[in-house]
Amino acid sequence: MPIGLFALALGAFGIGLTEFGIVGLLPQIAAEFTISEQVAGYLVSGYAISVAVGAILLTALMIRMERRLTLLLLSGLFVIGNLISAMSVSYDTLLFGRIVAALCHGAFFSVGAVVASDMVADDKKGAAISLMFAGLTVSNIVGVPLGTFVGMELGWRTTFWALAVIGVVTMVGIRTLIPAMPANRDTNLGREFAVFNRPQVWISALLSVLSFGGVIGGFTYIAFTLTQVSGFAAQTVPWLLVLFGVGTFVGNIYGGKAADKSLNKSLGTILLLLTVVMAAFALFAQSQLMTVILLLLMGTVGLATAPGLQLRMMKYASDAPTVASGTNIAAFNIGNALGAYLGGMALDKGYGFVSPLWVGAALSLAALAVVILGSFNTGLKTSRVQG
């Protein structure tokens, strides 16, 4: 694989850590600002909504910009947002910092996915995209548990200071390892947005919304589930999150390989497994042994969909890859916001700390239905997906 892919993975690591690094710290933040679990969850859903806006808006604004410069500017925005969060003295300021940092997220992955796929042969595109997303999964393995641990020991603001430093290192990596890569000057924004006339593009977007909504619906409030239902001490939460992170790393790698072999079939299988795992987790969360096993499995099958979902969108809109990629990143994060919002609503209604897992299972089941129905409508001229 080209060395530039590892630079993209480095950027994905920093941005991915910003997205999920706050999950283990929500109880601490909620206690400091005297807010409910649902309001604390807005730090996740608000971030996700901002990602969705940035994925479309910034991608459109930067579509003709040289791609390495684009990635550097987006990473700079990431640093600024995390500095605001690190210096926040109120919930509103923290939320604002999260929103600023999130604006870069979607466009970074959008441009990065296009760069990654352009670096390799057609039969390696899924694997190349999965390598870039490996930065996200590594952040789950190392960054989220470490960020949670540091936040618990030194205060949650320390985690955001560390994220700002990681952002600077990310910029150095991009500048050093990614060659200058001019955008396609012949790109016509109107022609690119014309892909929204294709039903399969909308099906792919809906599939991404529901798939990621299912995973994040359960994961956003996992610290509350682990401590309030499974009975783990708060100090063990960072180490338990390692299990989820390890699962995401394994699932992402094999998900990319499976997508290259049989895209729709692999997505259907993974979503079926995810529905079962989320439901089982809700049923057996009181067992610490089952919680350990199911947390690992939730990470594995949950993020295994990511390369396939990205590849599906890009193949059904292969003549407009940047807008297609940005749309899918937006869909991912609309799903994140939806899952976090519905999970928080279930908590607020008093359904208990396993209710977000049931929300995740329901959304995953809906995604499975969409991929099955969508596979019957593949006869479009722009479609080259098999399976």
Coordinates of N, CA and C in Angstrom, one line a residue, residues 217-352:
G217 N -26.1 4.4 18.7 CA -27.2 4.5 19.6 C -26.9 3.7 21.0
G218 N -26.2 2.6 20.9 CA -25.8 1.9 22.1 C -24.5 2.4 22.7
F219 N -23.6 2.8 21.8 CA -22.2 3.2 22.3 C -22.2 4.5 23.1
T220 N -23.0 5.5 22.7 CA -22.9 6.8 23.3 C -23.1 6.7 24.8
Y221 N -24.0 5.9 25.3 CA -24.3 5.8 26.7 C -23.7 4.6 27.4
I222 N -22.7 4.0 26.7 CA -22.1 2.7 27.2 C -21.5 2.9 28.6
A223 N -20.9 4.0 28.9 CA -20.3 4.2 30.3 C -21.4 4.1 31.3
F224 N -22.6 4.6 31.1 CA -23.7 4.5 32.0 C -24.1 3.0 32.1
T225 N -24.2 2.3 31.0 CA -24.6 0.9 31.0 C -23.6 0.1 31.8
L226 N -22.3 0.3 31.6 CA -21.3 -0.5 32.2 C -21.3 -0.3 33.7
T227 N -21.5 0.9 34.2 CA -21.4 1.2 35.6 C -22.8 1.0 36.3
Q228 N -23.9 1.3 35.7 CA -25.2 1.3 36.4 C -25.9 -0.1 36.2
V229 N -25.6 -0.8 35.2 CA -26.3 -2.1 34.9 C -25.3 -3.3 35.1
S230 N -24.1 -3.2 34.5 CA -23.2 -4.3 34.6 C -22.5 -4.3 35.9
G231 N -22.4 -3.2 36.6 CA -21.8 -3.1 38.0 C -20.3 -3.0 38.0
F232 N -19.7 -2.5 36.9 CA -18.3 -2.2 36.8 C -18.0 -0.9 37.5
A233 N -16.8 -0.8 38.2 CA -16.4 0.4 38.8 C -16.1 1.4 37.7
A234 N -16.2 2.7 37.9 CA -16.0 3.7 36.9 C -14.5 3.7 36.4
Q235 N -13.6 3.3 37.3 CA -12.2 3.2 36.9 C -11.9 2.2 35.9
T236 N -12.8 1.2 35.7 CA -12.6 0.1 34.8 C -13.1 0.5 33.4
V237 N -13.9 1.5 33.3 CA -14.5 1.9 32.0 C -13.4 2.1 30.9
P238 N -12.3 2.8 31.1 CA -11.3 2.9 30.0 C -10.8 1.6 29.5
W239 N -10.6 0.6 30.4 CA -10.1 -0.6 29.9 C -11.1 -1.5 29.2
L240 N -12.4 -1.3 29.6 CA -13.4 -2.0 28.9 C -13.6 -1.4 27.5
L241 N -13.4 -0.1 27.4 CA -13.5 0.5 26.0 C -12.4 -0.1 25.1
V242 N -11.3 -0.6 25.6 CA -10.3 -1.2 24.8 C -10.9 -2.3 24.0
L243 N -11.8 -3.1 24.7 CA -12.4 -4.2 24.0 C -13.2 -3.8 22.8
F244 N -14.0 -2.8 22.9 CA -14.8 -2.2 21.8 C -13.8 -1.8 20.7
G245 N -12.7 -1.1 21.1 CA -11.8 -0.6 20.1 C -11.1 -1.7 19.4
V246 N -10.7 -2.8 20.1 CA -10.0 -3.9 19.4 C -11.0 -4.5 18.4
G247 N -12.3 -4.6 18.8 CA -13.3 -5.1 17.9 C -13.4 -4.3 16.6
T248 N -13.4 -3.0 16.8 CA -13.6 -2.1 15.6 C -12.4 -2.3 14.6
F249 N -11.2 -2.5 15.2 CA -10.0 -2.6 14.3 C -10.2 -3.9 13.5
V250 N -10.5 -5.0 14.2 CA -10.6 -6.3 13.5 C -11.8 -6.2 12.4
G251 N -12.9 -5.7 12.9 CA -14.1 -5.6 12.0 C -13.8 -4.8 10.8
N252 N -13.1 -3.7 11.0 CA -12.9 -2.8 9.8 C -12.0 -3.4 8.8
I253 N -11.0 -4.2 9.2 CA -10.1 -4.8 8.2 C -10.9 -5.9 7.5
Y254 N -11.6 -6.8 8.2 CA -12.3 -7.8 7.5 C -13.5 -7.3 6.7
G255 N -14.1 -6.2 7.2 CA -15.2 -5.6 6.5 C -14.8 -5.1 5.1
G256 N -13.6 -4.5 5.0 CA -13.1 -4.0 3.8 C -12.8 -5.2 2.8
K257 N -12.2 -6.3 3.3 CA -12.0 -7.4 2.4 C -13.3 -8.0 1.9
A258 N -14.3 -8.1 2.8 CA -15.6 -8.7 2.5 C -16.3 -7.9 1.5
A259 N -16.2 -6.5 1.6 CA -16.8 -5.6 0.7 C -16.2 -5.8 -0.7
D260 N -14.9 -6.0 -0.9 CA -14.3 -6.2 -2.2 C -14.8 -7.5 -2.8
K261 N -15.2 -8.5 -2.0 CA -15.6 -9.8 -2.6 C -17.1 -9.7 -3.0
S262 N -18.0 -9.3 -2.1 CA -19.4 -9.3 -2.3 C -20.1 -8.2 -1.5
L263 N -20.3 -7.1 -2.0 CA -20.7 -5.9 -1.3 C -22.0 -6.0 -0.5
N264 N -23.1 -6.2 -1.3 CA -24.4 -6.2 -0.6 C -24.6 -7.4 0.3
K265 N -24.1 -8.6 -0.1 CA -24.2 -9.8 0.7 C -23.4 -9.6 2.1
S266 N -22.2 -9.0 2.0 CA -21.4 -8.8 3.2 C -22.1 -7.8 4.1
L267 N -22.7 -6.7 3.6 CA -23.4 -5.8 4.4 C -24.6 -6.4 5.1
G268 N -25.3 -7.2 4.3 CA -26.5 -7.9 4.9 C -26.1 -8.8 6.1
T269 N -25.1 -9.6 5.9 CA -24.6 -10.5 6.9 C -24.2 -9.7 8.2
I270 N -23.4 -8.7 8.0 CA -22.9 -7.9 9.1 C -24.0 -7.3 9.9
L271 N -25.0 -6.7 9.2 CA -26.1 -6.0 9.8 C -27.0 -7.0 10.6
L272 N -27.1 -8.2 10.1 CA -27.9 -9.3 10.8 C -27.2 -9.6 12.1
L273 N -25.8 -9.8 12.0 CA -25.0 -10.0 13.2 C -25.1 -8.9 14.2
L274 N -25.1 -7.7 13.7 CA -25.1 -6.5 14.6 C -26.5 -6.4 15.4
T275 N -27.5 -6.7 14.7 CA -28.8 -6.7 15.3 C -28.9 -7.7 16.5
V276 N -28.4 -8.9 16.2 CA -28.3 -10.0 17.2 C -27.5 -9.6 18.4
V277 N -26.3 -9.0 18.1 CA -25.4 -8.7 19.2 C -25.9 -7.6 20.1
M278 N -26.5 -6.5 19.5 CA -27.1 -5.5 20.3 C -28.3 -5.9 21.1
A279 N -29.1 -6.8 20.6 CA -30.2 -7.3 21.4 C -29.7 -8.2 22.5
A280 N -28.7 -9.0 22.2 CA -28.1 -9.9 23.3 C -27.5 -9.1 24.4
F281 N -26.8 -8.0 24.0 CA -26.2 -7.1 25.0 C -27.2 -6.5 25.9
A282 N -28.4 -6.1 25.3 CA -29.4 -5.5 26.2 C -30.0 -6.6 27.1
L283 N -30.1 -7.8 26.7 CA -30.6 -8.9 27.5 C -29.7 -9.4 28.6
F284 N -28.4 -9.3 28.3 CA -27.4 -9.9 29.2 C -26.5 -8.9 29.9
A285 N -26.8 -7.6 29.8 CA -25.9 -6.6 30.4 C -25.6 -6.7 31.8
Q286 N -26.5 -7.4 32.6 CA -26.3 -7.6 34.0 C -25.2 -8.6 34.3
S287 N -24.8 -9.4 33.3 CA -23.7 -10.3 33.5 C -22.4 -9.7 33.0
Q288 N -21.4 -9.6 33.9 CA -20.2 -9.0 33.5 C -19.4 -9.8 32.5
L289 N -19.5 -11.1 32.5 CA -18.8 -11.9 31.6 C -19.4 -11.7 30.2
M290 N -20.7 -11.7 30.1 CA -21.4 -11.5 28.8 C -21.2 -10.1 28.3
T291 N -21.1 -9.1 29.2 CA -20.8 -7.8 28.8 C -19.5 -7.6 28.1
V292 N -18.5 -8.3 28.7 CA -17.1 -8.2 28.1 C -17.2 -8.8 26.7
I293 N -17.8 -10.0 26.6 CA -17.8 -10.7 25.3 C -18.6 -9.8 24.2
L294 N -19.8 -9.3 24.6 CA -20.6 -8.6 23.7 C -20.1 -7.2 23.4
L295 N -19.4 -6.6 24.3 CA -18.8 -5.3 24.0 C -17.7 -5.5 22.9
L296 N -17.0 -6.6 22.9 CA -16.0 -6.9 21.9 C -16.7 -7.1 20.6
L297 N -17.7 -7.9 20.6 CA -18.5 -8.2 19.4 C -19.2 -7.0 18.8
M298 N -19.7 -6.1 19.6 CA -20.4 -5.0 19.2 C -19.4 -4.1 18.4
G299 N -18.2 -3.9 18.8 CA -17.2 -3.2 18.1 C -16.8 -3.9 16.8
T300 N -16.7 -5.2 16.8 CA -16.3 -5.9 15.6 C -17.3 -5.8 14.5
V301 N -18.6 -6.1 14.8 CA -19.6 -6.1 13.7 C -20.0 -4.7 13.4
G302 N -20.0 -3.8 14.4 CA -20.5 -2.4 14.2 C -19.6 -1.6 13.2
L303 N -18.3 -1.7 13.3 CA -17.5 -0.9 12.4 C -17.1 -1.7 11.1
A304 N -17.5 -3.0 11.1 CA -17.2 -3.8 9.9 C -18.0 -3.3 8.7
T305 N -19.1 -2.5 8.9 CA -19.9 -2.0 7.8 C -19.2 -0.8 7.1
A306 N -18.3 -0.1 7.8 CA -17.8 1.2 7.4 C -17.2 1.2 6.0
P307 N -16.3 0.3 5.7 CA -15.7 0.3 4.3 C -16.7 0.0 3.2
G308 N -17.6 -1.0 3.5 CA -18.6 -1.4 2.5 C -19.6 -0.3 2.3
L309 N -20.0 0.4 3.3 CA -21.0 1.5 3.1 C -20.3 2.7 2.3
Q310 N -19.1 3.0 2.6 CA -18.4 4.0 1.8 C -18.2 3.6 0.3
L311 N -17.8 2.3 0.2 CA -17.6 1.8 -1.2 C -18.9 1.7 -2.0
R312 N -20.0 1.4 -1.3 CA -21.3 1.3 -2.0 C -21.7 2.6 -2.6
M313 N -21.6 3.7 -1.7 CA -21.9 5.0 -2.2 C -21.0 5.4 -3.3
M314 N -19.8 5.2 -3.2 CA -18.8 5.7 -4.3 C -19.0 5.0 -5.6
K315 N -19.4 3.7 -5.5 CA -19.6 2.9 -6.7 C -20.9 3.3 -7.4
Y316 N -21.9 3.6 -6.7 CA -23.2 4.0 -7.3 C -23.1 5.5 -7.8
A317 N -22.1 6.2 -7.4 CA -21.9 7.6 -7.9 C -20.4 7.8 -8.3
S318 N -19.9 6.8 -9.1 CA -18.5 6.8 -9.4 C -18.1 8.1 -10.2
D319 N -19.0 8.7 -10.9 CA -18.6 9.9 -11.7 C -18.7 11.2 -10.9
A320 N -19.0 11.1 -9.6 CA -19.0 12.2 -8.7 C -18.5 11.8 -7.3
P321 N -17.2 11.3 -7.2 CA -16.8 10.6 -6.0 C -16.7 11.5 -4.8
T322 N -16.3 12.8 -5.0 CA -16.1 13.7 -3.9 C -17.4 14.0 -3.2
V323 N -18.4 14.4 -4.0 CA -19.7 14.7 -3.4 C -20.4 13.4 -2.8
A324 N -20.2 12.3 -3.5 CA -20.7 11.0 -3.0 C -20.1 10.6 -1.7
S325 N -18.8 10.8 -1.6 CA -18.1 10.4 -0.4 C -18.5 11.4 0.8
G326 N -18.6 12.7 0.5 CA -19.1 13.6 1.5 C -20.5 13.3 1.9
T327 N -21.3 13.0 1.0 CA -22.7 12.6 1.4 C -22.8 11.4 2.3
N328 N -21.9 10.4 2.1 CA -21.9 9.3 2.9 C -21.4 9.6 4.3
I329 N -20.4 10.4 4.4 CA -19.9 10.8 5.7 C -21.0 11.6 6.4
A330 N -21.7 12.4 5.7 CA -22.8 13.1 6.3 C -23.8 12.1 6.8
A331 N -24.1 11.1 6.0 CA -25.1 10.1 6.4 C -24.6 9.3 7.7
F332 N -23.4 9.0 7.7 CA -22.8 8.4 8.9 C -23.2 9.2 10.2
N333 N -22.9 10.5 10.1 CA -23.1 11.3 11.3 C -24.5 11.7 11.6
I334 N -25.3 11.8 10.5 CA -26.8 11.9 10.8 C -27.2 10.7 11.6
G335 N -26.7 9.5 11.2 CA -27.0 8.3 12.0 C -26.5 8.4 13.4
N336 N -25.2 8.9 13.6 CA -24.7 9.1 14.9 C -25.6 9.9 15.8
A337 N -26.0 11.1 15.2 CA -26.9 12.0 15.9 C -28.2 11.3 16.2
L338 N -28.8 10.6 15.2 CA -30.1 10.0 15.4 C -30.0 8.9 16.5
G339 N -28.9 8.1 16.5 CA -28.8 7.0 17.5 C -28.6 7.6 18.9
A340 N -27.7 8.7 19.0 CA -27.5 9.3 20.3 C -28.8 10.0 20.8
Y341 N -29.5 10.6 19.9 CA -30.7 11.3 20.3 C -31.8 10.3 20.8
L342 N -32.0 9.2 20.0 CA -33.0 8.3 20.4 C -32.6 7.5 21.7
G343 N -31.3 7.2 21.8 CA -30.9 6.6 23.0 C -31.1 7.5 24.2
G344 N -30.8 8.8 24.1 CA -31.0 9.7 25.2 C -32.5 9.8 25.5
M345 N -33.3 9.8 24.5 CA -34.8 9.9 24.7 C -35.3 8.7 25.5
A346 N -34.8 7.5 25.1 CA -35.2 6.3 25.9 C -34.8 6.4 27.3
L347 N -33.6 7.0 27.6 CA -33.1 7.2 29.0 C -34.0 8.2 29.7
D348 N -34.3 9.3 29.0 CA -35.1 10.3 29.6 C -36.6 9.8 29.9
K349 N -37.1 8.9 29.1 CA -38.4 8.3 29.4 C -38.4 7.3 30.5
G350 N -37.2 7.0 31.0 CA -37.1 6.1 32.1 C -37.1 4.6 31.8
Y351 N -36.7 4.3 30.6 CA -36.6 2.9 30.1 C -35.4 2.1 30.6
G352 N -34.5 2.8 31.3 CA -33.3 2.1 31.9 C -32.1 2.3 31.0

